[in-house]
């Protein structure tokens, strides 16, 4: 019998997406070649997920249940993620302690760093290194603090669908795992996922996460700006947006649309660029080598070019399938066109349950 895989379930604003990955002898290492054996997705109606958080639990769990029935995932155990503006991720050094003690000590160490009380927060720490200096031995790493409501909303939607969450991961960490593999794991990489409502930026050096930022904007904001400026429906605005793109010369009648696209894309690109500049300022001589884009919003024509000239960095579209095997059962012919959209569900499958 085939070995059961690990399933990553991404609850996005516009879709739920689930990927089952089987890990062979190489395990989850950055040079291993696991196999994607099953993939399925289902659309969500507007408002079911708001700003990266489940808002309408019944609708989301109904959609997940239906996806499980249709795609015939063989297990109910899933890894899920969280990631929006209400999840705080920041660099934090702590006095050295054994890894098993770090989590328990966090509430006492971090209260003044958080915009919420530690009672309302789910806290975690991701160590990236160690130093030994004038203050003694220190742990370097990142604090992750999510409001309990955010985590619970996603967990509840999944449990109501009859599934069992094994791991609640930070979405940017998951993205990094599926995108920063092979050669990219030797470099400093900025991974940027532009979704419908959330843009996630994660900077990875030599395969380890260094810096995370969430930006509250994405492709849906662009569509809404076009719909508002032109007084057209969402469907029309979506088509017009893809036609005008960003940074191209357009016919005079499309000028208002191009300006509307720009009014959202320009500040978003600026915020991404500022994140890179800030990181480079704090890591002299070790700035970002290459940027990898994922998510539907990054497919806007001209956007990669725009980010490349604004940041003066090489920008590519991520292809997380390039370092995996894709079994026939996952229907590779349907997946390749927009494989960057699989980065998050795949990366969640790459996560290890604690
Ligand atoms: N070819 C394209 N050109 C322009 N925009 C596109 C294209 N394809 C998809 N999009 C945009 O991508 C967005 C959806 O991206 P994605 O599926 O990554 O988001 P999501 O995962 O549902 O949402 P989020 O990650 O924000 O919760 C939509 O706003 C859509 O307009
Ligand atoms: Mg998404």
CSV table of C-alpha atoms and ligand atoms in Angstrom, one decimal:
chain,number,residue,atom,x,y,z
A,1,UNK,CA,0.0,0.0,0.0
A,2,UNK,CA,1.2,3.5,-0.8
A,3,UNK,CA,2.6,5.5,2.1
A,4,UNK,CA,0.1,8.1,3.3
A,5,UNK,CA,1.3,11.7,2.8
A,6,UNK,CA,1.2,14.9,4.8
A,7,UNK,CA,-1.6,17.3,3.8
A,8,UNK,CA,-1.2,21.0,3.9
A,9,UNK,CA,-4.5,23.0,3.8
A,10,UNK,CA,-4.3,26.7,2.9
A,11,UNK,CA,-7.5,28.7,3.7
A,12,UNK,CA,-7.0,31.7,1.5
A,13,UNK,CA,-9.4,34.7,0.8
A,14,UNK,CA,-10.6,33.4,-2.5
A,15,UNK,CA,-9.9,29.6,-2.3
A,16,UNK,CA,-9.1,26.7,-0.1
A,17,UNK,CA,-6.2,24.7,-1.5
A,18,UNK,CA,-4.9,21.3,-0.2
A,19,UNK,CA,-1.8,19.4,-1.2
A,20,UNK,CA,-0.8,15.9,-0.2
A,21,UNK,CA,3.0,15.3,-0.2
A,22,UNK,CA,4.8,12.0,0.3
A,23,UNK,CA,8.3,12.2,1.7
A,24,UNK,CA,10.7,9.5,0.5
A,25,UNK,CA,14.1,8.6,1.8
A,26,UNK,CA,15.4,12.2,1.6
A,27,UNK,CA,12.8,13.4,4.1
A,28,UNK,CA,12.1,17.1,4.1
A,29,UNK,CA,15.6,18.3,3.4
A,30,UNK,CA,16.0,21.2,0.9
A,31,UNK,CA,17.7,18.8,-1.7
A,32,UNK,CA,15.2,15.9,-1.3
A,33,UNK,CA,12.6,15.3,-3.9
A,34,UNK,CA,9.3,14.5,-2.3
A,35,UNK,CA,6.2,13.7,-4.4
A,36,UNK,CA,3.0,15.7,-4.7
A,37,UNK,CA,0.4,12.9,-4.9
A,38,UNK,CA,-2.8,14.8,-4.7
A,39,UNK,CA,-4.0,18.4,-5.0
A,40,UNK,CA,-7.5,20.0,-4.8
A,41,UNK,CA,-8.9,23.4,-4.5
A,42,UNK,CA,-12.4,25.0,-4.1
A,43,UNK,CA,-13.5,28.6,-4.4
A,44,UNK,CA,-14.8,30.5,-1.4
A,45,UNK,CA,-17.6,33.2,-1.7
A,46,UNK,CA,-16.6,36.8,-0.9
A,47,UNK,CA,-16.6,37.5,2.9
A,48,UNK,CA,-16.1,33.9,4.0
A,49,UNK,CA,-12.4,34.7,4.8
A,50,UNK,CA,-11.6,38.3,5.7
A,51,UNK,CA,-8.1,39.7,5.8
A,52,UNK,CA,-6.6,36.2,6.0
A,53,UNK,CA,-8.9,35.1,8.8
A,54,UNK,CA,-12.0,32.8,8.7
A,55,UNK,CA,-15.0,35.0,9.2
A,56,UNK,CA,-17.9,32.7,8.2
A,57,UNK,CA,-17.0,29.4,9.7
A,58,UNK,CA,-20.0,27.4,8.4
A,59,UNK,CA,-19.3,28.4,4.8
A,60,UNK,CA,-15.6,27.7,5.0
A,61,UNK,CA,-16.0,24.3,6.7
A,62,UNK,CA,-18.7,23.4,4.2
A,63,UNK,CA,-16.3,24.2,1.4
A,64,UNK,CA,-13.5,22.1,3.0
A,65,UNK,CA,-15.8,19.2,3.6
A,66,UNK,CA,-16.9,19.3,-0.1
A,67,UNK,CA,-13.2,19.5,-1.2
A,68,UNK,CA,-12.4,16.4,0.8
A,69,UNK,CA,-15.2,14.5,-0.7
A,70,UNK,CA,-14.4,15.5,-4.2
A,71,UNK,CA,-10.6,15.2,-4.2
A,72,UNK,CA,-10.7,12.0,-2.0
A,73,UNK,CA,-7.9,13.0,0.3
A,74,UNK,CA,-7.0,9.8,2.2
A,75,UNK,CA,-6.5,11.3,5.6
A,76,UNK,CA,-8.3,13.8,7.9
A,77,UNK,CA,-5.0,15.0,9.5
A,78,UNK,CA,-3.9,18.4,8.1
A,79,UNK,CA,-1.4,21.1,8.7
A,80,UNK,CA,-2.9,24.6,8.5
A,81,UNK,CA,-1.5,28.1,8.7
A,82,UNK,CA,-2.2,31.6,10.0
A,83,UNK,CA,-0.9,34.8,8.7
A,84,UNK,CA,-2.3,38.3,8.6
A,85,UNK,CA,-1.8,41.7,10.2
A,86,UNK,CA,-2.9,40.4,13.6
A,87,UNK,CA,0.0,38.0,13.7
A,88,UNK,CA,3.1,39.7,15.1
A,89,UNK,CA,6.5,38.4,14.0
A,90,UNK,CA,9.6,40.2,15.3
A,91,UNK,CA,13.2,39.6,15.8
A,92,UNK,CA,14.0,38.9,19.5
A,93,UNK,CA,17.1,37.8,21.3
A,94,UNK,CA,16.7,35.9,24.6
A,95,UNK,CA,19.1,34.8,27.3
A,96,UNK,CA,20.2,31.3,26.3
A,97,UNK,CA,18.0,28.4,27.7
A,98,UNK,CA,17.3,24.8,26.6
A,99,UNK,CA,14.9,24.7,23.7
A,100,UNK,CA,12.3,22.9,25.8
A,101,UNK,CA,12.0,25.9,28.1
A,102,UNK,CA,11.7,28.6,25.6
A,103,UNK,CA,8.0,28.4,25.0
A,104,UNK,CA,7.1,28.4,28.6
A,105,UNK,CA,9.2,31.4,29.4
A,106,UNK,CA,7.8,33.6,26.6
A,107,UNK,CA,4.8,35.2,28.4
A,108,UNK,CA,7.3,36.6,31.0
A,109,UNK,CA,9.7,37.9,28.4
A,110,UNK,CA,7.6,39.5,25.8
A,111,UNK,CA,4.6,41.3,27.2
A,112,UNK,CA,5.9,44.8,26.5
A,113,UNK,CA,6.6,43.9,22.9
A,114,UNK,CA,3.0,42.9,22.1
A,115,UNK,CA,0.0,44.9,21.1
A,116,UNK,CA,-2.2,42.4,22.9
A,117,UNK,CA,-2.1,40.8,26.4
A,118,UNK,CA,-0.2,37.5,26.6
A,119,UNK,CA,-3.4,35.9,27.8
A,120,UNK,CA,-5.0,36.6,24.4
A,121,UNK,CA,-1.9,35.5,22.5
A,122,UNK,CA,-0.5,32.2,21.2
A,123,UNK,CA,3.2,32.6,21.4
A,124,UNK,CA,6.1,30.8,19.8
A,125,UNK,CA,9.8,31.3,19.2
A,126,UNK,CA,11.8,30.3,16.2
A,127,UNK,CA,15.5,30.3,17.0
A,128,UNK,CA,17.8,31.3,14.1
A,129,UNK,CA,21.2,31.3,15.9
A,130,UNK,CA,23.2,31.8,19.0
A,131,UNK,CA,25.7,34.4,20.2
A,132,UNK,CA,28.2,34.6,23.1
A,133,UNK,CA,28.9,38.2,24.0
A,134,UNK,CA,29.2,40.7,26.9
A,135,UNK,CA,25.6,39.7,28.0
A,136,UNK,CA,26.5,36.0,28.1
A,137,UNK,CA,25.2,33.3,25.8
A,138,UNK,CA,22.1,34.5,23.9
A,139,UNK,CA,19.6,32.9,21.5
A,140,UNK,CA,18.8,34.8,18.4
A,141,UNK,CA,15.4,34.3,16.7
A,142,UNK,CA,11.9,35.4,15.9
A,143,UNK,CA,9.0,35.8,18.2
A,144,UNK,CA,5.6,34.8,16.7
A,145,UNK,CA,2.5,36.0,18.5
A,146,UNK,CA,-0.9,35.4,17.1
A,147,UNK,CA,-4.2,36.4,18.7
A,148,UNK,CA,-5.9,33.3,20.1
A,149,UNK,CA,-9.1,34.4,18.1
A,150,UNK,CA,-7.3,34.2,14.8
A,151,UNK,CA,-5.9,30.8,15.5
A,152,UNK,CA,-9.2,29.5,16.9
A,153,UNK,CA,-11.2,30.7,14.0
A,154,UNK,CA,-9.1,28.7,11.5
A,155,UNK,CA,-8.8,25.6,13.8
A,156,UNK,CA,-12.6,25.6,14.4
A,157,UNK,CA,-13.4,25.8,10.7
A,158,UNK,CA,-11.2,22.9,10.0
A,159,UNK,CA,-12.5,20.8,12.9
A,160,UNK,CA,-16.1,21.5,11.9
A,161,UNK,CA,-15.3,20.1,8.5
A,162,UNK,CA,-14.4,16.9,10.3
A,163,UNK,CA,-10.6,17.3,9.9
A,164,UNK,CA,-7.9,17.1,12.6
A,165,UNK,CA,-5.3,20.0,12.6
A,166,UNK,CA,-1.9,18.5,13.4
A,167,UNK,CA,0.1,21.8,13.2
A,168,UNK,CA,-0.8,25.4,13.0
A,169,UNK,CA,2.1,27.0,11.2
A,170,UNK,CA,3.0,30.6,10.3
A,171,UNK,CA,2.1,31.0,6.7
A,172,UNK,CA,5.4,32.8,5.7
A,173,UNK,CA,7.5,30.0,7.2
A,174,UNK,CA,5.5,27.5,5.2
A,175,UNK,CA,6.0,29.5,2.0
A,176,UNK,CA,9.7,29.6,2.6
A,177,UNK,CA,9.8,25.8,3.0
A,178,UNK,CA,8.3,25.1,-0.4
A,179,UNK,CA,10.0,27.9,-2.3
A,180,UNK,CA,13.5,28.1,-0.8
A,181,UNK,CA,14.8,24.7,-1.9
A,182,UNK,CA,17.7,23.5,-4.0
A,183,UNK,CA,20.0,26.4,-5.0
A,184,UNK,CA,17.9,29.0,-3.4
A,185,UNK,CA,18.7,27.5,0.0
A,186,UNK,CA,22.3,28.7,-0.4
A,187,UNK,CA,21.3,32.3,-0.9
A,188,UNK,CA,19.5,35.3,0.7
A,189,UNK,CA,16.0,35.2,-0.8
A,190,UNK,CA,13.1,37.5,-0.4
A,191,UNK,CA,9.9,35.5,-0.9
A,192,UNK,CA,6.8,37.6,-1.5
A,193,UNK,CA,3.3,36.1,-1.7
A,194,UNK,CA,0.8,38.5,-3.1
A,195,UNK,CA,-2.6,37.1,-2.4
A,196,UNK,CA,-6.1,38.6,-2.7
A,197,UNK,CA,-5.9,40.6,0.6
A,198,UNK,CA,-2.7,39.7,2.3
A,199,UNK,CA,0.9,40.1,1.1
A,200,UNK,CA,3.5,38.2,3.0
A,201,UNK,CA,7.2,38.9,2.8
A,202,UNK,CA,9.7,36.5,4.3
A,203,UNK,CA,13.5,36.9,4.0
A,204,UNK,CA,15.5,33.7,4.2
A,205,UNK,CA,19.3,33.3,4.4
A,206,UNK,CA,20.9,29.9,3.8
A,207,UNK,CA,17.5,28.3,4.2
A,208,UNK,CA,16.7,29.8,7.6
A,209,UNK,CA,14.0,32.5,8.1
A,210,UNK,CA,15.4,35.9,9.1
A,211,UNK,CA,12.6,38.4,8.8
A,212,UNK,CA,8.8,38.4,8.2
A,213,UNK,CA,6.4,41.2,7.3
A,214,UNK,CA,2.7,41.1,6.5
A,215,UNK,CA,1.1,43.8,4.4
A,216,UNK,CA,-2.7,44.2,4.3
A,217,UNK,CA,-3.1,44.5,0.6
A,218,UNK,CA,-3.3,42.3,-2.5
A,219,UNK,CA,-4.9,41.7,-5.9
A,220,UNK,CA,-8.5,42.1,-4.6
A,221,UNK,CA,-7.6,45.6,-3.5
A,222,UNK,CA,-6.5,46.4,-7.0
A,223,UNK,CA,-9.7,45.0,-8.5
A,224,UNK,CA,-11.8,47.1,-6.1
A,225,UNK,CA,-9.9,50.2,-7.0
A,226,UNK,CA,-10.6,49.6,-10.7
A,227,UNK,CA,-14.3,48.8,-10.0
A,228,UNK,CA,-14.6,52.0,-8.0
A,229,UNK,CA,-12.9,54.3,-10.5
A,230,UNK,CA,-14.7,52.9,-13.5
A,231,UNK,CA,-18.1,52.1,-11.8
A,232,UNK,CA,-18.0,48.5,-13.2
A,233,UNK,CA,-18.7,45.1,-11.7
A,234,UNK,CA,-16.1,43.1,-9.9
A,235,UNK,CA,-15.9,40.6,-12.8
A,236,UNK,CA,-15.3,43.4,-15.3
A,237,UNK,CA,-12.8,45.1,-13.1
A,238,UNK,CA,-10.9,41.8,-12.8
A,239,UNK,CA,-10.7,41.5,-16.6
A,240,UNK,CA,-9.7,45.2,-17.1
A,241,UNK,CA,-7.0,44.9,-14.4
A,242,UNK,CA,-5.4,41.9,-16.1
A,243,UNK,CA,-5.6,43.8,-19.5
A,244,UNK,CA,-3.9,47.0,-18.3
A,245,UNK,CA,-1.4,45.5,-15.9
A,246,UNK,CA,1.0,47.9,-14.4
A,247,UNK,CA,3.8,50.0,-16.0
A,248,UNK,CA,2.6,49.7,-19.6
A,249,UNK,CA,1.5,52.5,-22.0
A,250,UNK,CA,-2.3,52.3,-22.4
A,251,UNK,CA,-4.9,53.7,-24.7
A,252,UNK,CA,-6.4,57.0,-23.4
A,253,UNK,CA,-9.7,55.3,-22.5
A,254,UNK,CA,-7.9,52.9,-20.2
A,255,UNK,CA,-6.0,55.7,-18.4
A,256,UNK,CA,-8.4,55.9,-15.4
A,257,UNK,CA,-8.1,52.1,-15.0
A,258,UNK,CA,-4.3,52.2,-15.2
A,259,UNK,CA,-4.3,55.0,-12.6
A,260,UNK,CA,-6.6,52.9,-10.3
A,261,UNK,CA,-4.2,49.9,-10.6
A,262,UNK,CA,-1.3,52.2,-9.8
A,263,UNK,CA,-2.9,53.7,-6.8
A,264,UNK,CA,-2.8,50.3,-5.1
A,265,UNK,CA,0.2,48.7,-6.6
A,266,UNK,CA,2.6,51.6,-6.1
A,267,UNK,CA,2.3,51.8,-2.3
A,268,UNK,CA,2.4,48.0,-2.1
A,269,UNK,CA,5.6,47.8,-4.2
A,270,UNK,CA,7.0,50.6,-2.1
A,271,UNK,CA,6.2,48.8,1.2
A,272,UNK,CA,7.9,45.6,-0.2
A,273,UNK,CA,10.9,47.6,-1.3
A,274,UNK,CA,11.1,49.3,2.1
A,275,UNK,CA,11.1,45.9,3.8
A,276,UNK,CA,14.1,44.9,1.7
A,277,UNK,CA,15.9,48.2,2.4
A,278,UNK,CA,15.3,47.8,6.2
A,279,UNK,CA,16.6,44.3,6.1
A,280,UNK,CA,19.7,45.2,4.1
A,281,UNK,CA,20.4,48.1,6.6
A,282,UNK,CA,20.4,45.6,9.5
A,283,UNK,CA,22.5,43.0,7.6
A,284,UNK,CA,25.3,45.0,6.0
A,285,UNK,CA,27.0,43.1,3.2
A,286,UNK,CA,24.3,40.3,3.4
A,287,UNK,CA,21.4,41.9,1.6
A,288,UNK,CA,18.9,40.0,-0.6
A,289,UNK,CA,20.3,38.3,-3.7
A,290,UNK,CA,17.0,37.4,-5.4
A,291,UNK,CA,13.3,37.9,-5.0
A,292,UNK,CA,10.8,35.1,-5.7
A,293,UNK,CA,7.1,36.0,-6.2
A,294,UNK,CA,4.1,33.7,-5.5
A,295,UNK,CA,0.4,34.1,-5.2
A,296,UNK,CA,-2.3,35.2,-7.7
A,297,UNK,CA,-1.7,38.9,-7.2
A,298,UNK,CA,1.9,38.6,-8.4
A,299,UNK,CA,0.6,37.5,-11.8
A,300,UNK,CA,-0.5,41.0,-12.6
A,301,UNK,CA,1.3,41.8,-15.9
A,302,UNK,CA,4.2,44.0,-15.3
A,303,UNK,CA,4.3,43.7,-11.5
A,304,UNK,CA,7.5,41.6,-11.4
A,305,UNK,CA,9.2,44.1,-13.6
A,306,UNK,CA,8.0,47.0,-11.5
A,307,UNK,CA,9.3,45.4,-8.3
A,308,UNK,CA,12.6,44.6,-10.0
A,309,UNK,CA,13.2,48.2,-11.0
A,310,UNK,CA,12.0,49.6,-7.7
A,311,UNK,CA,14.2,47.3,-5.6
A,312,UNK,CA,17.0,46.8,-8.1
A,313,UNK,CA,16.9,43.1,-7.6
A,314,UNK,CA,16.3,40.1,-9.8
A,315,UNK,CA,12.7,39.0,-9.5
A,316,UNK,CA,11.3,35.6,-10.6
A,317,UNK,CA,8.0,33.9,-10.3
A,318,UNK,CA,8.2,30.9,-7.9
A,319,UNK,CA,7.7,27.4,-9.2
A,320,UNK,CA,7.5,25.2,-6.1
A,321,UNK,CA,6.8,22.2,-8.4
A,322,UNK,CA,10.3,22.4,-9.9
A,323,UNK,CA,11.9,20.7,-6.9
A,324,UNK,CA,9.2,18.1,-6.5
A,325,UNK,CA,8.0,15.0,-8.3
A,326,UNK,CA,4.4,15.3,-9.3
A,327,UNK,CA,2.5,12.0,-9.5
A,328,UNK,CA,0.0,11.4,-12.2
A,329,UNK,CA,-2.7,11.2,-9.5
A,330,UNK,CA,-2.0,15.0,-8.8
A,331,UNK,CA,-2.8,15.8,-12.5
A,332,UNK,CA,0.4,17.7,-13.4
A,333,UNK,CA,-1.2,18.9,-16.6
A,334,UNK,CA,-3.7,21.0,-14.6
A,335,UNK,CA,-1.1,22.4,-12.2
A,336,UNK,CA,1.8,23.9,-14.1
A,337,UNK,CA,0.2,27.1,-15.4
A,338,UNK,CA,-0.1,28.8,-12.0
A,339,UNK,CA,2.1,26.6,-9.9
A,340,UNK,CA,3.1,29.5,-7.7
A,341,UNK,CA,-0.3,29.3,-6.2
A,342,UNK,CA,0.6,25.9,-4.7
A,343,UNK,CA,3.5,27.4,-2.7
A,344,UNK,CA,1.5,27.8,0.5
A,345,UNK,CA,-0.4,24.4,0.7
A,346,UNK,CA,2.8,22.6,-0.3
A,347,UNK,CA,4.8,24.5,2.3
A,348,UNK,CA,2.3,23.6,5.0
A,349,UNK,CA,2.6,20.0,4.0
A,350,UNK,CA,6.4,20.4,4.5
A,351,UNK,CA,5.8,21.5,8.2
A,352,UNK,CA,6.6,19.1,11.0
A,353,UNK,CA,4.0,18.7,13.7
A,354,UNK,CA,5.5,19.7,17.1
B,1,LIG,N1,-3.3,36.5,-14.2
B,1,LIG,C1,-3.6,37.4,-13.2
B,1,LIG,N2,-3.4,38.7,-13.3
B,1,LIG,C2,-3.7,39.5,-12.3
B,1,LIG,N3,-4.2,39.2,-11.1
B,1,LIG,C3,-4.4,37.9,-11.0
B,1,LIG,C4,-4.1,36.9,-12.0
B,1,LIG,N4,-4.4,35.7,-11.5
B,1,LIG,C5,-4.9,35.9,-10.2
B,1,LIG,N5,-4.9,37.2,-9.9
B,1,LIG,C6,-5.3,37.8,-8.6
B,1,LIG,O1,-4.8,37.0,-7.6
B,1,LIG,C7,-5.7,37.3,-6.4
B,1,LIG,C8,-5.9,35.9,-5.7
B,1,LIG,O2,-4.6,35.4,-5.4
B,1,LIG,P1,-4.5,34.2,-4.4
B,1,LIG,O3,-5.3,33.1,-5.0
B,1,LIG,O4,-3.0,34.0,-4.2
B,1,LIG,O5,-5.2,34.7,-3.1
B,1,LIG,P2,-5.8,34.0,-1.9
B,1,LIG,O6,-4.8,33.0,-1.4
B,1,LIG,O7,-7.1,33.5,-2.1
B,1,LIG,O8,-5.9,35.2,-0.8
B,1,LIG,P3,-5.0,35.6,0.5
B,1,LIG,O9,-3.6,34.9,0.3
B,1,LIG,O10,-4.9,37.1,0.4
B,1,LIG,O11,-5.7,35.2,1.6
B,1,LIG,C9,-7.0,37.9,-6.9
B,1,LIG,O12,-7.1,39.2,-6.5
B,1,LIG,C10,-6.8,37.9,-8.5
B,1,LIG,O13,-7.3,39.0,-9.0
B,2,LIG,MG1,-3.0,33.0,-0.3
